[in-house]
Amino acid sequence: KAGVTQTPRYLIKTRGQQVTLSCSPISGHRSVSWYQQTPGQGLQFLFEYFSETQRNKGNFPGRFSGRQFSNSRSEMNVSTLELGDSALYLCASSLRPQETQYFGPGTRLLVL
Amino acid sequence: GNSVTQMEGPVTLSEEAFLTINCTYTATGYPSLFWYVQYPGEGLQLLLKATKADDKGSNKGFEATYRKETTSFHLEKGSVQVSDSAVYFCALSPQYGGSQGNLIFGKGTKLSVKP
């Protein structure tokens, strides 16, 4: 069974631009969570989706948003990029909320 | 709130040495506990998990026991290999999710194993 896939793997943007990252969960998994990983803050929870509904949201500004489609694929969007948004963005999927999460390889975003 | 504290790294060991990475947690209710591993340039891989007190998770020679009385989930391996060099994250999944999400991570411990 294929694992979680994330596209693109690497991205370079400039301040003020916006970016969309994509995540395809493991087949049959309906819950998708997003995390931001930085050297200073570690792994921080962004949001969780299940059945196209956002269940939980972490403490990030409104510039960070996401959605989930009927096939469970998810996208996250960051508008008006700031230098501090440079990070590894990880997506994880699980069969249902509160169950074991499996991670993708991440998208490394660099904001210049 | 829920939190995970794990020993600061980096940890440097010689091949075949014994490994312990300490992890303690604070949580309400009955969380599940996990160890994830991150190799350079990659995402997180689930290493092992335990869902209730006294459960022992094990995989690839690594073990960890869910100790509710000491709120700990220490990772151990009897004989490390160079290929075990990575960053190890302890995490908990709270009984009830919220703004912290369904996985709360420690800061990670970098392990380097020398031949």
mmCIF file of C-alpha atoms in Angstrom:
data_model
loop_
_atom_site.group_PDB
_atom_site.id
_atom_site.type_symbol
_atom_site.label_atom_id
_atom_site.label_comp_id
_atom_site.label_asym_id
_atom_site.label_seq_id
_atom_site.Cartn_x
_atom_site.Cartn_y
_atom_site.Cartn_z
ATOM 1 C CA LYS A 1 0.000 0.000 0.000
ATOM 2 C CA ALA A 2 1.421 3.389 -0.954
ATOM 3 C CA GLY A 3 2.328 5.748 1.846
ATOM 4 C CA VAL A 4 1.429 9.369 2.340
ATOM 5 C CA THR A 5 2.591 11.510 -0.557
ATOM 6 C CA GLN A 6 3.241 15.223 -0.516
ATOM 7 C CA THR A 7 3.854 17.591 -3.388
ATOM 8 C CA PRO A 8 5.920 19.464 -4.110
ATOM 9 C CA ARG A 9 8.908 18.266 -2.096
ATOM 10 C CA TYR A 10 10.750 21.563 -2.282
ATOM 11 C CA LEU A 11 9.560 25.086 -2.854
ATOM 12 C CA ILE A 12 11.167 28.508 -2.910
ATOM 13 C CA LYS A 13 8.969 31.579 -2.621
ATOM 14 C CA THR A 14 9.459 35.254 -1.836
ATOM 15 C CA ARG A 15 7.867 37.286 0.917
ATOM 16 C CA GLY A 16 4.294 38.298 0.209
ATOM 17 C CA GLN A 17 3.560 35.427 -2.148
ATOM 18 C CA GLN A 18 1.151 32.647 -1.398
ATOM 19 C CA VAL A 19 1.708 28.884 -1.592
ATOM 20 C CA THR A 20 -0.399 25.736 -1.772
ATOM 21 C CA LEU A 21 0.862 22.362 -0.587
ATOM 22 C CA SER A 22 -0.807 19.063 -1.347
ATOM 23 C CA CYS A 23 -1.122 15.817 0.582
ATOM 24 C CA SER A 24 -2.524 12.453 -0.525
ATOM 25 C CA PRO A 25 -3.232 10.128 2.407
ATOM 26 C CA ILE A 26 -2.796 6.398 2.570
ATOM 27 C CA SER A 27 -5.634 4.685 0.728
ATOM 28 C CA GLY A 28 -8.608 4.296 3.060
ATOM 29 C CA HIS A 29 -7.399 6.896 5.536
ATOM 30 C CA ARG A 30 -9.903 9.677 6.050
ATOM 31 C CA SER A 31 -8.151 11.854 8.607
ATOM 32 C CA VAL A 32 -5.348 14.233 7.611
ATOM 33 C CA SER A 33 -3.282 16.427 9.908
ATOM 34 C CA TRP A 34 -0.686 19.061 9.067
ATOM 35 C CA TYR A 35 2.372 20.035 11.086
ATOM 36 C CA GLN A 36 5.071 22.666 10.769
ATOM 37 C CA GLN A 37 8.614 21.695 11.739
ATOM 38 C CA THR A 38 11.286 24.317 12.410
ATOM 39 C CA PRO A 39 14.593 24.091 14.280
ATOM 40 C CA GLY A 40 13.444 26.638 16.841
ATOM 41 C CA GLN A 41 9.866 25.593 17.529
ATOM 42 C CA GLY A 42 10.035 21.898 16.719
ATOM 43 C CA LEU A 43 6.877 20.170 15.521
ATOM 44 C CA GLN A 44 3.748 22.265 15.799
ATOM 45 C CA PHE A 45 0.210 21.224 14.919
ATOM 46 C CA LEU A 46 -1.495 23.255 12.215
ATOM 47 C CA PHE A 47 -4.875 21.605 11.595
ATOM 48 C CA GLU A 48 -6.733 18.347 11.254
ATOM 49 C CA TYR A 49 -9.376 17.353 8.726
ATOM 50 C CA PHE A 50 -11.799 14.460 8.718
ATOM 51 C CA SER A 51 -14.554 13.876 6.170
ATOM 52 C CA GLU A 52 -13.896 17.285 4.603
ATOM 53 C CA THR A 53 -14.400 19.084 7.931
ATOM 54 C CA GLN A 54 -11.769 20.834 9.999
ATOM 55 C CA ARG A 55 -11.853 19.229 13.432
ATOM 56 C CA ASN A 56 -9.054 21.063 15.163
ATOM 57 C CA LYS A 57 -6.810 24.021 14.469
ATOM 58 C CA GLY A 58 -3.534 24.938 16.102
ATOM 59 C CA ASN A 59 -2.374 28.369 17.153
ATOM 60 C CA PHE A 60 -1.394 29.772 13.801
ATOM 61 C CA PRO A 61 -2.536 33.014 12.177
ATOM 62 C CA GLY A 62 -5.359 33.097 9.685
ATOM 63 C CA ARG A 63 -2.840 33.224 6.827
ATOM 64 C CA PHE A 64 -2.644 29.461 7.253
ATOM 65 C CA SER A 65 -5.651 27.620 5.915
ATOM 66 C CA GLY A 66 -6.511 24.213 4.586
ATOM 67 C CA ARG A 67 -9.181 22.027 3.139
ATOM 68 C CA GLN A 68 -9.942 18.404 2.455
ATOM 69 C CA PHE A 69 -11.599 16.972 -0.606
ATOM 70 C CA SER A 70 -14.107 14.146 -0.910
ATOM 71 C CA ASN A 71 -11.301 11.700 -1.822
ATOM 72 C CA SER A 72 -9.550 12.647 1.465
ATOM 73 C CA ARG A 73 -6.735 14.492 -0.290
ATOM 74 C CA SER A 74 -5.860 17.691 1.513
ATOM 75 C CA GLU A 75 -4.280 21.000 0.677
ATOM 76 C CA MET A 76 -2.909 23.721 2.870
ATOM 77 C CA ASN A 77 -2.434 27.302 1.831
ATOM 78 C CA VAL A 78 -0.266 30.021 3.271
ATOM 79 C CA SER A 79 -0.966 33.553 2.088
ATOM 80 C CA THR A 80 1.282 36.608 2.375
ATOM 81 C CA LEU A 81 4.370 34.552 3.134
ATOM 82 C CA GLU A 82 6.809 35.719 5.770
ATOM 83 C CA LEU A 83 10.445 34.732 6.252
ATOM 84 C CA GLY A 84 9.439 32.863 9.410
ATOM 85 C CA ASP A 85 7.213 30.544 7.404
ATOM 86 C CA SER A 86 10.312 28.771 6.110
ATOM 87 C CA ALA A 87 9.916 25.259 7.443
ATOM 88 C CA LEU A 88 9.301 21.612 6.696
ATOM 89 C CA TYR A 89 5.555 21.051 6.382
ATOM 90 C CA LEU A 90 4.501 17.526 7.241
ATOM 91 C CA CYS A 91 1.239 15.841 6.491
ATOM 92 C CA ALA A 92 0.042 12.771 8.365
ATOM 93 C CA SER A 93 -2.911 10.492 7.754
ATOM 94 C CA SER A 94 -4.855 8.061 9.904
ATOM 95 C CA LEU A 95 -7.906 5.885 9.427
ATOM 96 C CA ARG A 96 -9.884 8.083 11.777
ATOM 97 C CA PRO A 97 -9.139 10.848 14.281
ATOM 98 C CA GLN A 98 -7.308 9.740 17.409
ATOM 99 C CA GLU A 99 -5.765 6.763 15.596
ATOM 100 C CA THR A 100 -2.115 6.194 14.705
ATOM 101 C CA GLN A 101 -0.775 8.792 12.298
ATOM 102 C CA TYR A 102 1.561 8.013 9.401
ATOM 103 C CA PHE A 103 3.653 10.783 7.956
ATOM 104 C CA GLY A 104 4.633 11.812 4.473
ATOM 105 C CA PRO A 105 8.128 12.974 3.476
ATOM 106 C CA GLY A 106 7.225 16.636 3.868
ATOM 107 C CA THR A 107 7.441 19.754 1.756
ATOM 108 C CA ARG A 108 10.403 21.964 2.478
ATOM 109 C CA LEU A 109 9.442 25.622 1.982
ATOM 110 C CA LEU A 110 12.028 28.362 1.813
ATOM 111 C CA VAL A 111 10.826 31.963 1.875
ATOM 112 C CA LEU A 112 13.301 34.565 0.641
ATOM 113 C CA GLY B 1 -2.269 21.037 29.146
ATOM 114 C CA ASN B 2 -0.597 18.071 27.540
ATOM 115 C CA SER B 3 3.165 18.063 27.060
ATOM 116 C CA VAL B 4 6.122 15.794 26.367
ATOM 117 C CA THR B 5 9.636 16.235 27.720
ATOM 118 C CA GLN B 6 12.522 14.237 26.322
ATOM 119 C CA MET B 7 16.214 14.346 27.009
ATOM 120 C CA GLU B 8 18.213 16.928 25.164
ATOM 121 C CA GLY B 9 20.709 15.737 22.636
ATOM 122 C CA PRO B 10 22.810 15.198 20.845
ATOM 123 C CA VAL B 11 23.617 11.704 22.020
ATOM 124 C CA THR B 12 26.761 10.121 20.605
ATOM 125 C CA LEU B 13 27.379 6.400 21.043
ATOM 126 C CA SER B 14 29.718 3.795 19.670
ATOM 127 C CA GLU B 15 28.320 0.936 17.632
ATOM 128 C CA GLU B 16 26.888 -1.884 19.788
ATOM 129 C CA ALA B 17 26.430 0.413 22.803
ATOM 130 C CA PHE B 18 23.222 0.439 24.845
ATOM 131 C CA LEU B 19 20.792 3.258 24.144
ATOM 132 C CA THR B 20 18.321 4.975 26.451
ATOM 133 C CA ILE B 21 16.400 8.106 25.524
ATOM 134 C CA ASN B 22 14.249 9.381 28.358
ATOM 135 C CA CYS B 23 10.730 10.637 27.785
ATOM 136 C CA THR B 24 8.186 11.841 30.323
ATOM 137 C CA TYR B 25 4.747 13.252 29.702
ATOM 138 C CA THR B 26 1.961 15.286 31.235
ATOM 139 C CA ALA B 27 -1.554 14.485 30.120
ATOM 140 C CA THR B 28 -5.100 14.262 31.328
ATOM 141 C CA GLY B 29 -6.958 11.016 30.882
ATOM 142 C CA TYR B 30 -5.362 8.071 29.149
ATOM 143 C CA PRO B 31 -3.120 9.067 26.242
ATOM 144 C CA SER B 32 -1.464 6.779 23.727
ATOM 145 C CA LEU B 33 2.326 7.086 23.471
ATOM 146 C CA PHE B 34 4.587 6.904 20.441
ATOM 147 C CA TRP B 35 8.169 7.046 19.297
ATOM 148 C CA TYR B 36 8.805 8.398 15.824
ATOM 149 C CA VAL B 37 12.161 8.516 14.037
ATOM 150 C CA GLN B 38 13.318 11.031 11.440
ATOM 151 C CA TYR B 39 16.250 10.269 9.177
ATOM 152 C CA PRO B 40 18.057 13.187 7.497
ATOM 153 C CA GLY B 41 15.955 14.822 4.809
ATOM 154 C CA GLU B 42 12.922 12.644 5.461
ATOM 155 C CA GLY B 43 9.565 12.745 7.198
ATOM 156 C CA LEU B 44 8.701 10.951 10.431
ATOM 157 C CA GLN B 45 8.422 7.176 10.608
ATOM 158 C CA LEU B 46 6.474 5.445 13.328
ATOM 159 C CA LEU B 47 8.922 3.368 15.367
ATOM 160 C CA LEU B 48 6.661 1.939 18.067
ATOM 161 C CA LYS B 49 3.613 2.715 20.143
ATOM 162 C CA ALA B 50 1.759 1.767 23.323
ATOM 163 C CA THR B 51 -1.880 2.499 23.983
ATOM 164 C CA LYS B 52 -2.335 1.651 27.660
ATOM 165 C CA ALA B 53 -0.430 1.419 30.909
ATOM 166 C CA ASP B 54 2.188 -1.363 31.126
ATOM 167 C CA ASP B 55 2.049 -1.981 27.361
ATOM 168 C CA LYS B 56 5.450 -2.517 25.778
ATOM 169 C CA GLY B 57 5.966 -1.333 22.218
ATOM 170 C CA SER B 58 8.793 -2.871 20.226
ATOM 171 C CA ASN B 59 10.206 -2.723 16.720
ATOM 172 C CA LYS B 60 13.615 -3.226 15.072
ATOM 173 C CA GLY B 61 15.245 -3.969 18.434
ATOM 174 C CA PHE B 62 13.843 -0.813 20.060
ATOM 175 C CA GLU B 63 11.548 -1.072 23.076
ATOM 176 C CA ALA B 64 9.571 1.289 25.292
ATOM 177 C CA THR B 65 7.199 0.571 28.180
ATOM 178 C CA TYR B 66 4.222 2.784 29.078
ATOM 179 C CA ARG B 67 4.693 3.563 32.784
ATOM 180 C CA LYS B 68 1.705 5.454 34.125
ATOM 181 C CA GLU B 69 3.043 5.643 37.681
ATOM 182 C CA THR B 70 6.120 7.557 36.514
ATOM 183 C CA THR B 71 4.456 9.081 33.409
ATOM 184 C CA SER B 72 7.345 7.838 31.311
ATOM 185 C CA PHE B 73 7.957 6.085 28.008
ATOM 186 C CA HIS B 74 11.732 5.671 27.747
ATOM 187 C CA LEU B 75 13.189 4.309 24.497
ATOM 188 C CA GLU B 76 15.830 1.584 24.749
ATOM 189 C CA LYS B 77 17.915 -0.530 22.401
ATOM 190 C CA GLY B 78 20.451 -3.094 23.482
ATOM 191 C CA SER B 79 22.955 -2.645 20.663
ATOM 192 C CA VAL B 80 22.838 0.363 18.348
ATOM 193 C CA GLN B 81 24.074 0.413 14.781
ATOM 194 C CA VAL B 82 25.390 3.238 12.623
ATOM 195 C CA SER B 83 22.147 3.045 10.657
ATOM 196 C CA ASP B 84 20.221 4.051 13.818
ATOM 197 C CA SER B 85 21.654 7.572 13.567
ATOM 198 C CA ALA B 86 18.609 9.837 13.352
ATOM 199 C CA VAL B 87 16.407 12.166 15.392
ATOM 200 C CA TYR B 88 13.965 10.440 17.732
ATOM 201 C CA PHE B 89 10.690 12.042 18.808
ATOM 202 C CA CYS B 90 8.529 10.983 21.702
ATOM 203 C CA ALA B 91 4.852 11.895 21.258
ATOM 204 C CA LEU B 92 1.527 11.471 22.950
ATOM 205 C CA SER B 93 -1.959 11.340 21.550
ATOM 206 C CA PRO B 94 -4.342 12.781 24.126
ATOM 207 C CA GLN B 95 -7.555 11.063 24.986
ATOM 208 C CA TYR B 96 -9.381 14.160 23.729
ATOM 209 C CA GLY B 97 -8.028 16.244 20.872
ATOM 210 C CA GLY B 98 -8.130 20.012 20.736
ATOM 211 C CA SER B 99 -6.048 22.966 19.626
ATOM 212 C CA GLN B 100 -2.907 20.970 20.367
ATOM 213 C CA GLY B 101 -4.028 18.373 17.863
ATOM 214 C CA ASN B 102 -3.916 14.624 18.144
ATOM 215 C CA LEU B 103 -0.136 14.305 18.474
ATOM 216 C CA ILE B 104 1.996 16.349 20.862
ATOM 217 C CA PHE B 105 5.724 15.973 20.343
ATOM 218 C CA GLY B 106 8.827 16.343 22.405
ATOM 219 C CA LYS B 107 11.656 18.436 20.976
ATOM 220 C CA GLY B 108 13.520 15.446 19.590
ATOM 221 C CA THR B 109 16.814 13.788 20.474
ATOM 222 C CA LYS B 110 19.521 13.512 17.857
ATOM 223 C CA LEU B 111 21.416 10.235 17.998
ATOM 224 C CA SER B 112 24.775 9.746 16.295
ATOM 225 C CA VAL B 113 26.323 6.288 16.271
ATOM 226 C CA LYS B 114 30.029 6.022 15.449
ATOM 227 C CA PRO B 115 31.568 2.873 13.943
#
